[in-house]
Amino acid sequence: MLQLHFREMGQGAPLVILHGLFGTLDNWQTLARRWAEAGHRVIVVDLRNHGRSPHAPEHTYALMSQDVLGLFNQLQLGPDATLMGHSMGGKVAMRFALDYPQQLGKLVVVDIAPRFSDMRHQDEIVAGLNAVPLAALENRQQADEALAQYIRQVDVRQFLLKNLYRRDDNSFAWRPNLAVLTAEMEDIGAEISAEQPFLKPTLFIRGGKSDYVTTEDKLYSIPTLFPNSQVETVVDAGHWVHAEKPEEVFGLVKAFIEQ
């Protein structure tokens, strides 16, 4: 169990937020501030091997679920808490809800289903990150140019470059544990399953232009594990629903946790 890095703001019923693969708690900062202003105690978290949280040789959902349990215990979060996760963080949130249902009041999952996800769509990103010549870098522009050989979308490169930082000796490094995440990529796609379903209220938010949550998921894999769930589609949004349509996500989550 690792002690996770987190940031906390606001007061009220707790809302804990988990980012996706190669993300950090900063990805949710703007929305977190708005939910805090709306009367909630919001806790944004860096998962293991990401952001400022510790690195470890293993990266499984069972272990990440235990890390989150450690955080819940540390912050004395009770059954009035809502846990929300996007993509990989959504799978961590599902695993946690199924492992420790007594710890949670509600669950929110953003654009991911419990079924196995083929992670080959991450191949170019992984290859690009590993190809950046960190030791020879003089500036961020050079890193962007190296990434551009693999990743054409400017917004994806900008998202990834948020993980690049300067060490005390002025050399560049990645915040994520790239070696472990590269080796464990298949585990990151693992199916979430359980003997017993999570019976408390659950909200799935999916992007209308994303294929991470299919109609089949909506009919089968989701209600099997989360029978007390609803699926809301944000039209014209892709996988990064919260970045593309923050207003819609803000309203859906606020209404769900306050109802």
mmCIF file of C-alpha atoms in Angstrom:
data_model
loop_
_atom_site.group_PDB
_atom_site.id
_atom_site.type_symbol
_atom_site.label_atom_id
_atom_site.label_comp_id
_atom_site.label_asym_id
_atom_site.label_seq_id
_atom_site.Cartn_x
_atom_site.Cartn_y
_atom_site.Cartn_z
ATOM 1 C CA MET A 1 0.000 0.000 0.000
ATOM 2 C CA LEU A 2 1.516 3.309 -1.102
ATOM 3 C CA GLN A 3 0.861 6.718 0.439
ATOM 4 C CA LEU A 4 -0.609 8.710 -2.432
ATOM 5 C CA HIS A 5 -0.022 12.383 -3.141
ATOM 6 C CA PHE A 6 -3.255 14.402 -3.107
ATOM 7 C CA ARG A 7 -4.629 17.925 -2.971
ATOM 8 C CA GLU A 8 -7.709 18.924 -0.984
ATOM 9 C CA MET A 9 -10.097 21.879 -1.216
ATOM 10 C CA GLY A 10 -13.534 22.898 0.059
ATOM 11 C CA GLN A 11 -15.767 21.524 2.806
ATOM 12 C CA GLY A 12 -18.786 19.248 2.826
ATOM 13 C CA ALA A 13 -19.493 15.700 1.644
ATOM 14 C CA PRO A 14 -16.249 14.282 0.162
ATOM 15 C CA LEU A 15 -15.661 13.792 -3.567
ATOM 16 C CA VAL A 16 -12.436 11.902 -4.393
ATOM 17 C CA ILE A 17 -11.180 12.147 -7.999
ATOM 18 C CA LEU A 18 -8.802 9.724 -9.799
ATOM 19 C CA HIS A 19 -7.132 10.606 -13.135
ATOM 20 C CA GLY A 20 -6.464 8.345 -16.133
ATOM 21 C CA LEU A 21 -3.331 6.794 -17.650
ATOM 22 C CA PHE A 22 -0.402 9.274 -17.976
ATOM 23 C CA GLY A 23 -2.534 11.867 -16.169
ATOM 24 C CA THR A 24 -2.105 13.708 -12.876
ATOM 25 C CA LEU A 25 -4.395 15.339 -10.345
ATOM 26 C CA ASP A 26 -3.829 18.626 -12.229
ATOM 27 C CA ASN A 27 -6.076 17.354 -15.047
ATOM 28 C CA TRP A 28 -9.080 17.810 -12.723
ATOM 29 C CA GLN A 29 -7.990 20.977 -10.952
ATOM 30 C CA THR A 30 -10.431 23.422 -12.602
ATOM 31 C CA LEU A 31 -13.527 21.255 -12.128
ATOM 32 C CA ALA A 32 -12.419 20.284 -8.616
ATOM 33 C CA ARG A 33 -12.310 23.950 -7.635
ATOM 34 C CA ARG A 34 -15.848 24.453 -8.962
ATOM 35 C CA TRP A 35 -17.258 21.472 -7.026
ATOM 36 C CA ALA A 36 -15.481 22.763 -3.917
ATOM 37 C CA GLU A 37 -17.065 26.194 -4.412
ATOM 38 C CA ALA A 38 -20.434 24.431 -4.774
ATOM 39 C CA GLY A 39 -20.086 23.036 -1.227
ATOM 40 C CA HIS A 40 -18.043 19.831 -1.403
ATOM 41 C CA ARG A 41 -14.787 18.625 0.120
ATOM 42 C CA VAL A 42 -12.885 17.682 -3.048
ATOM 43 C CA ILE A 43 -9.741 15.522 -2.983
ATOM 44 C CA VAL A 44 -7.783 15.112 -6.227
ATOM 45 C CA VAL A 45 -5.279 12.251 -6.214
ATOM 46 C CA ASP A 46 -2.135 11.142 -8.076
ATOM 47 C CA LEU A 47 -2.314 7.355 -8.525
ATOM 48 C CA ARG A 48 0.806 5.195 -8.042
ATOM 49 C CA ASN A 49 3.453 5.570 -10.764
ATOM 50 C CA HIS A 50 1.928 8.937 -11.759
ATOM 51 C CA GLY A 51 2.337 12.598 -10.810
ATOM 52 C CA ARG A 52 4.007 13.102 -7.448
ATOM 53 C CA SER A 53 2.933 9.752 -5.969
ATOM 54 C CA PRO A 54 5.541 7.053 -5.301
ATOM 55 C CA HIS A 55 6.809 4.713 -8.008
ATOM 56 C CA ALA A 56 6.473 0.950 -7.532
ATOM 57 C CA PRO A 57 7.335 -2.130 -9.641
ATOM 58 C CA GLU A 58 3.707 -3.342 -9.824
ATOM 59 C CA HIS A 59 0.695 -1.588 -11.311
ATOM 60 C CA THR A 60 -2.458 -3.678 -10.796
ATOM 61 C CA TYR A 61 -6.023 -2.637 -9.993
ATOM 62 C CA ALA A 62 -6.016 -4.683 -6.765
ATOM 63 C CA LEU A 63 -2.957 -2.745 -5.526
ATOM 64 C CA MET A 64 -4.277 0.631 -6.698
ATOM 65 C CA SER A 65 -7.547 -0.102 -4.899
ATOM 66 C CA GLN A 66 -5.549 -0.766 -1.688
ATOM 67 C CA ASP A 67 -3.661 2.528 -2.194
ATOM 68 C CA VAL A 68 -6.998 4.375 -2.350
ATOM 69 C CA LEU A 69 -8.181 2.535 0.789
ATOM 70 C CA GLY A 70 -5.059 3.828 2.563
ATOM 71 C CA LEU A 71 -5.983 7.370 1.493
ATOM 72 C CA PHE A 72 -9.594 6.936 2.686
ATOM 73 C CA ASN A 73 -8.310 5.735 6.063
ATOM 74 C CA GLN A 74 -5.713 8.526 6.294
ATOM 75 C CA LEU A 75 -8.363 11.198 5.595
ATOM 76 C CA GLN A 76 -11.030 9.369 7.660
ATOM 77 C CA LEU A 77 -13.480 9.372 4.761
ATOM 78 C CA GLY A 78 -16.771 7.719 5.644
ATOM 79 C CA PRO A 79 -19.720 6.252 3.754
ATOM 80 C CA ASP A 80 -20.879 9.729 2.657
ATOM 81 C CA ALA A 81 -17.942 9.874 0.205
ATOM 82 C CA THR A 82 -18.272 9.736 -3.594
ATOM 83 C CA LEU A 83 -15.398 8.229 -5.588
ATOM 84 C CA MET A 84 -14.954 9.286 -9.218
ATOM 85 C CA GLY A 85 -12.413 8.101 -11.781
ATOM 86 C CA HIS A 86 -11.683 8.661 -15.471
ATOM 87 C CA SER A 87 -10.452 5.868 -17.767
ATOM 88 C CA MET A 88 -7.772 3.897 -15.826
ATOM 89 C CA GLY A 89 -8.847 5.857 -12.733
ATOM 90 C CA GLY A 90 -12.412 4.748 -13.461
ATOM 91 C CA LYS A 91 -11.290 1.121 -13.325
ATOM 92 C CA VAL A 92 -9.520 1.806 -10.021
ATOM 93 C CA ALA A 93 -12.749 3.392 -8.716
ATOM 94 C CA MET A 94 -14.835 0.365 -9.831
ATOM 95 C CA ARG A 95 -12.335 -2.060 -8.238
ATOM 96 C CA PHE A 96 -12.434 -0.051 -4.990
ATOM 97 C CA ALA A 97 -16.259 0.079 -4.912
ATOM 98 C CA LEU A 98 -16.472 -3.687 -5.415
ATOM 99 C CA ASP A 99 -13.680 -4.407 -2.868
ATOM 100 C CA TYR A 100 -14.764 -1.957 -0.133
ATOM 101 C CA PRO A 101 -18.454 -1.085 -0.691
ATOM 102 C CA GLN A 102 -18.901 -0.038 2.952
ATOM 103 C CA GLN A 103 -16.394 2.822 2.426
ATOM 104 C CA LEU A 104 -18.470 4.562 -0.241
ATOM 105 C CA GLY A 105 -21.808 6.270 -0.701
ATOM 106 C CA LYS A 106 -21.700 6.741 -4.464
ATOM 107 C CA LEU A 107 -19.534 5.969 -7.481
ATOM 108 C CA VAL A 108 -18.927 7.980 -10.685
ATOM 109 C CA VAL A 109 -17.093 6.414 -13.650
ATOM 110 C CA VAL A 110 -16.024 8.585 -16.601
ATOM 111 C CA ASP A 111 -15.726 6.975 -20.053
ATOM 112 C CA ILE A 112 -14.620 3.453 -19.245
ATOM 113 C CA ALA A 113 -16.441 0.116 -18.897
ATOM 114 C CA PRO A 114 -15.579 -2.838 -16.611
ATOM 115 C CA ARG A 115 -14.716 -5.117 -19.539
ATOM 116 C CA PHE A 116 -11.181 -5.812 -20.840
ATOM 117 C CA SER A 117 -9.786 -2.876 -22.862
ATOM 118 C CA ASP A 118 -7.349 -3.613 -25.680
ATOM 119 C CA MET A 119 -4.446 -1.265 -24.920
ATOM 120 C CA ARG A 120 -2.855 -1.410 -28.394
ATOM 121 C CA HIS A 121 -4.327 2.035 -29.098
ATOM 122 C CA GLN A 122 -1.700 3.301 -26.601
ATOM 123 C CA ASP A 123 1.231 1.873 -28.607
ATOM 124 C CA GLU A 124 2.122 5.145 -30.355
ATOM 125 C CA ILE A 125 1.925 7.126 -27.104
ATOM 126 C CA VAL A 126 4.155 4.630 -25.277
ATOM 127 C CA ALA A 127 6.626 4.538 -28.178
ATOM 128 C CA GLY A 128 6.642 8.342 -28.361
ATOM 129 C CA LEU A 129 7.258 8.844 -24.643
ATOM 130 C CA ASN A 130 10.054 6.283 -24.649
ATOM 131 C CA ALA A 131 11.642 7.904 -27.732
ATOM 132 C CA VAL A 132 12.087 11.346 -26.144
ATOM 133 C CA PRO A 133 15.874 11.694 -25.545
ATOM 134 C CA LEU A 134 15.629 13.001 -21.962
ATOM 135 C CA ALA A 135 19.398 13.163 -21.374
ATOM 136 C CA ALA A 136 19.948 15.341 -24.461
ATOM 137 C CA LEU A 137 16.922 17.642 -24.055
ATOM 138 C CA GLU A 138 17.584 21.353 -23.763
ATOM 139 C CA ASN A 139 13.968 22.564 -23.843
ATOM 140 C CA ARG A 140 10.337 21.402 -24.028
ATOM 141 C CA GLN A 141 10.139 22.242 -27.732
ATOM 142 C CA GLN A 142 12.642 19.474 -28.497
ATOM 143 C CA ALA A 143 10.515 17.019 -26.502
ATOM 144 C CA ASP A 144 7.444 18.053 -28.500
ATOM 145 C CA GLU A 145 9.321 17.549 -31.771
ATOM 146 C CA ALA A 146 10.370 14.040 -30.694
ATOM 147 C CA LEU A 147 6.801 13.171 -29.669
ATOM 148 C CA ALA A 148 5.425 14.543 -32.961
ATOM 149 C CA GLN A 149 7.198 11.717 -34.827
ATOM 150 C CA TYR A 150 4.708 9.341 -33.169
ATOM 151 C CA ILE A 151 1.718 11.452 -32.110
ATOM 152 C CA ARG A 152 0.166 13.857 -34.612
ATOM 153 C CA GLN A 153 -2.553 15.352 -32.361
ATOM 154 C CA VAL A 154 -1.242 18.537 -30.753
ATOM 155 C CA ASP A 155 -3.689 18.330 -27.816
ATOM 156 C CA VAL A 156 -2.534 14.785 -26.940
ATOM 157 C CA ARG A 157 1.125 15.917 -27.022
ATOM 158 C CA GLN A 158 0.320 18.906 -24.791
ATOM 159 C CA PHE A 159 -1.452 16.582 -22.327
ATOM 160 C CA LEU A 160 1.565 14.253 -22.224
ATOM 161 C CA LEU A 161 4.105 17.077 -21.932
ATOM 162 C CA LYS A 162 2.479 18.161 -18.653
ATOM 163 C CA ASN A 163 4.339 15.130 -17.256
ATOM 164 C CA LEU A 164 7.762 16.534 -18.205
ATOM 165 C CA TYR A 165 9.652 18.361 -15.449
ATOM 166 C CA ARG A 166 13.152 19.579 -14.606
ATOM 167 C CA ARG A 167 15.090 17.917 -11.802
ATOM 168 C CA ASP A 168 17.195 19.917 -9.353
ATOM 169 C CA ASP A 169 20.224 19.449 -11.640
ATOM 170 C CA ASN A 170 18.205 21.000 -14.505
ATOM 171 C CA SER A 171 17.925 17.725 -16.454
ATOM 172 C CA PHE A 172 14.502 16.642 -17.732
ATOM 173 C CA ALA A 173 12.512 13.649 -16.447
ATOM 174 C CA TRP A 174 9.020 12.148 -16.754
ATOM 175 C CA ARG A 175 6.772 12.100 -13.698
ATOM 176 C CA PRO A 176 5.141 8.751 -14.632
ATOM 177 C CA ASN A 177 7.094 5.542 -14.059
ATOM 178 C CA LEU A 178 7.416 4.937 -17.777
ATOM 179 C CA ALA A 179 9.328 1.629 -17.535
ATOM 180 C CA VAL A 180 6.683 0.020 -15.300
ATOM 181 C CA LEU A 181 3.689 1.444 -17.188
ATOM 182 C CA THR A 182 5.169 0.208 -20.484
ATOM 183 C CA ALA A 183 5.719 -3.290 -19.040
ATOM 184 C CA GLU A 184 2.302 -3.442 -17.328
ATOM 185 C CA MET A 185 0.205 -2.053 -20.212
ATOM 186 C CA GLU A 186 -1.822 -5.252 -20.629
ATOM 187 C CA ASP A 187 -2.736 -5.227 -16.920
ATOM 188 C CA ILE A 188 -3.974 -1.643 -17.341
ATOM 189 C CA GLY A 189 -6.523 -3.022 -19.808
ATOM 190 C CA ALA A 190 -7.647 -5.777 -17.406
ATOM 191 C CA GLU A 191 -11.321 -6.565 -16.884
ATOM 192 C CA ILE A 192 -12.912 -5.573 -13.583
ATOM 193 C CA SER A 193 -14.983 -8.435 -12.147
ATOM 194 C CA ALA A 194 -16.410 -9.464 -8.781
ATOM 195 C CA GLU A 195 -18.490 -12.139 -7.044
ATOM 196 C CA GLN A 196 -20.870 -9.518 -5.622
ATOM 197 C CA PRO A 197 -22.166 -6.386 -7.383
ATOM 198 C CA PHE A 198 -21.874 -2.848 -5.985
ATOM 199 C CA LEU A 199 -25.450 -1.962 -5.022
ATOM 200 C CA LYS A 200 -25.110 1.748 -4.257
ATOM 201 C CA PRO A 201 -25.900 4.574 -6.715
ATOM 202 C CA THR A 202 -23.478 4.725 -9.630
ATOM 203 C CA LEU A 203 -23.194 7.184 -12.522
ATOM 204 C CA PHE A 204 -21.380 6.355 -15.759
ATOM 205 C CA ILE A 205 -20.586 9.345 -17.979
ATOM 206 C CA ARG A 206 -19.534 8.518 -21.521
ATOM 207 C CA GLY A 207 -18.431 10.611 -24.487
ATOM 208 C CA GLY A 208 -20.775 10.412 -27.461
ATOM 209 C CA LYS A 209 -17.802 10.252 -29.851
ATOM 210 C CA SER A 210 -15.864 7.726 -27.743
ATOM 211 C CA ASP A 211 -16.017 3.927 -28.053
ATOM 212 C CA TYR A 212 -14.785 3.170 -24.512
ATOM 213 C CA VAL A 213 -18.374 2.539 -23.333
ATOM 214 C CA THR A 214 -20.488 0.713 -25.936
ATOM 215 C CA THR A 215 -24.215 0.032 -26.111
ATOM 216 C CA GLU A 216 -23.383 -3.565 -25.165
ATOM 217 C CA ASP A 217 -21.588 -2.333 -22.025
ATOM 218 C CA LYS A 218 -24.636 -0.256 -21.173
ATOM 219 C CA LEU A 219 -26.888 -3.325 -21.479
ATOM 220 C CA TYR A 220 -24.665 -6.049 -19.996
ATOM 221 C CA SER A 221 -21.236 -5.449 -18.388
ATOM 222 C CA ILE A 222 -22.271 -2.324 -16.450
ATOM 223 C CA PRO A 223 -25.628 -3.432 -14.946
ATOM 224 C CA THR A 224 -24.211 -6.871 -14.038
ATOM 225 C CA LEU A 225 -21.706 -5.290 -11.618
ATOM 226 C CA PHE A 226 -23.519 -2.003 -10.948
ATOM 227 C CA PRO A 227 -27.274 -2.734 -10.973
ATOM 228 C CA ASN A 228 -28.112 0.638 -9.387
ATOM 229 C CA SER A 229 -26.446 2.618 -12.187
ATOM 230 C CA GLN A 230 -27.335 5.121 -14.878
ATOM 231 C CA VAL A 231 -25.379 5.898 -18.047
ATOM 232 C CA GLU A 232 -25.333 9.500 -19.302
ATOM 233 C CA THR A 233 -23.917 10.353 -22.734
ATOM 234 C CA VAL A 234 -22.254 13.720 -23.335
ATOM 235 C CA VAL A 235 -22.861 14.441 -27.029
ATOM 236 C CA ASP A 236 -19.911 15.668 -29.132
ATOM 237 C CA ALA A 237 -17.349 14.627 -26.495
ATOM 238 C CA GLY A 238 -14.536 12.131 -26.984
ATOM 239 C CA HIS A 239 -12.654 10.139 -24.344
ATOM 240 C CA TRP A 240 -11.461 13.225 -22.405
ATOM 241 C CA VAL A 241 -15.067 14.192 -21.659
ATOM 242 C CA HIS A 242 -14.197 16.474 -18.723
ATOM 243 C CA ALA A 243 -11.663 18.458 -20.789
ATOM 244 C CA GLU A 244 -13.910 18.775 -23.853
ATOM 245 C CA LYS A 245 -17.254 19.415 -22.127
ATOM 246 C CA PRO A 246 -16.487 20.621 -18.581
ATOM 247 C CA GLU A 247 -19.836 22.385 -18.154
ATOM 248 C CA GLU A 248 -21.828 19.207 -18.844
ATOM 249 C CA VAL A 249 -19.606 17.062 -16.594
ATOM 250 C CA PHE A 250 -19.781 19.639 -13.793
ATOM 251 C CA GLY A 251 -23.595 19.647 -13.906
ATOM 252 C CA LEU A 252 -24.030 15.869 -14.189
ATOM 253 C CA VAL A 253 -21.716 15.129 -11.248
ATOM 254 C CA LYS A 254 -23.106 17.917 -9.051
ATOM 255 C CA ALA A 255 -26.710 16.785 -9.621
ATOM 256 C CA PHE A 256 -25.810 13.132 -8.973
ATOM 257 C CA ILE A 257 -23.902 13.649 -5.720
ATOM 258 C CA GLU A 258 -26.473 16.079 -4.352
ATOM 259 C CA GLN A 259 -29.625 14.106 -5.187
#
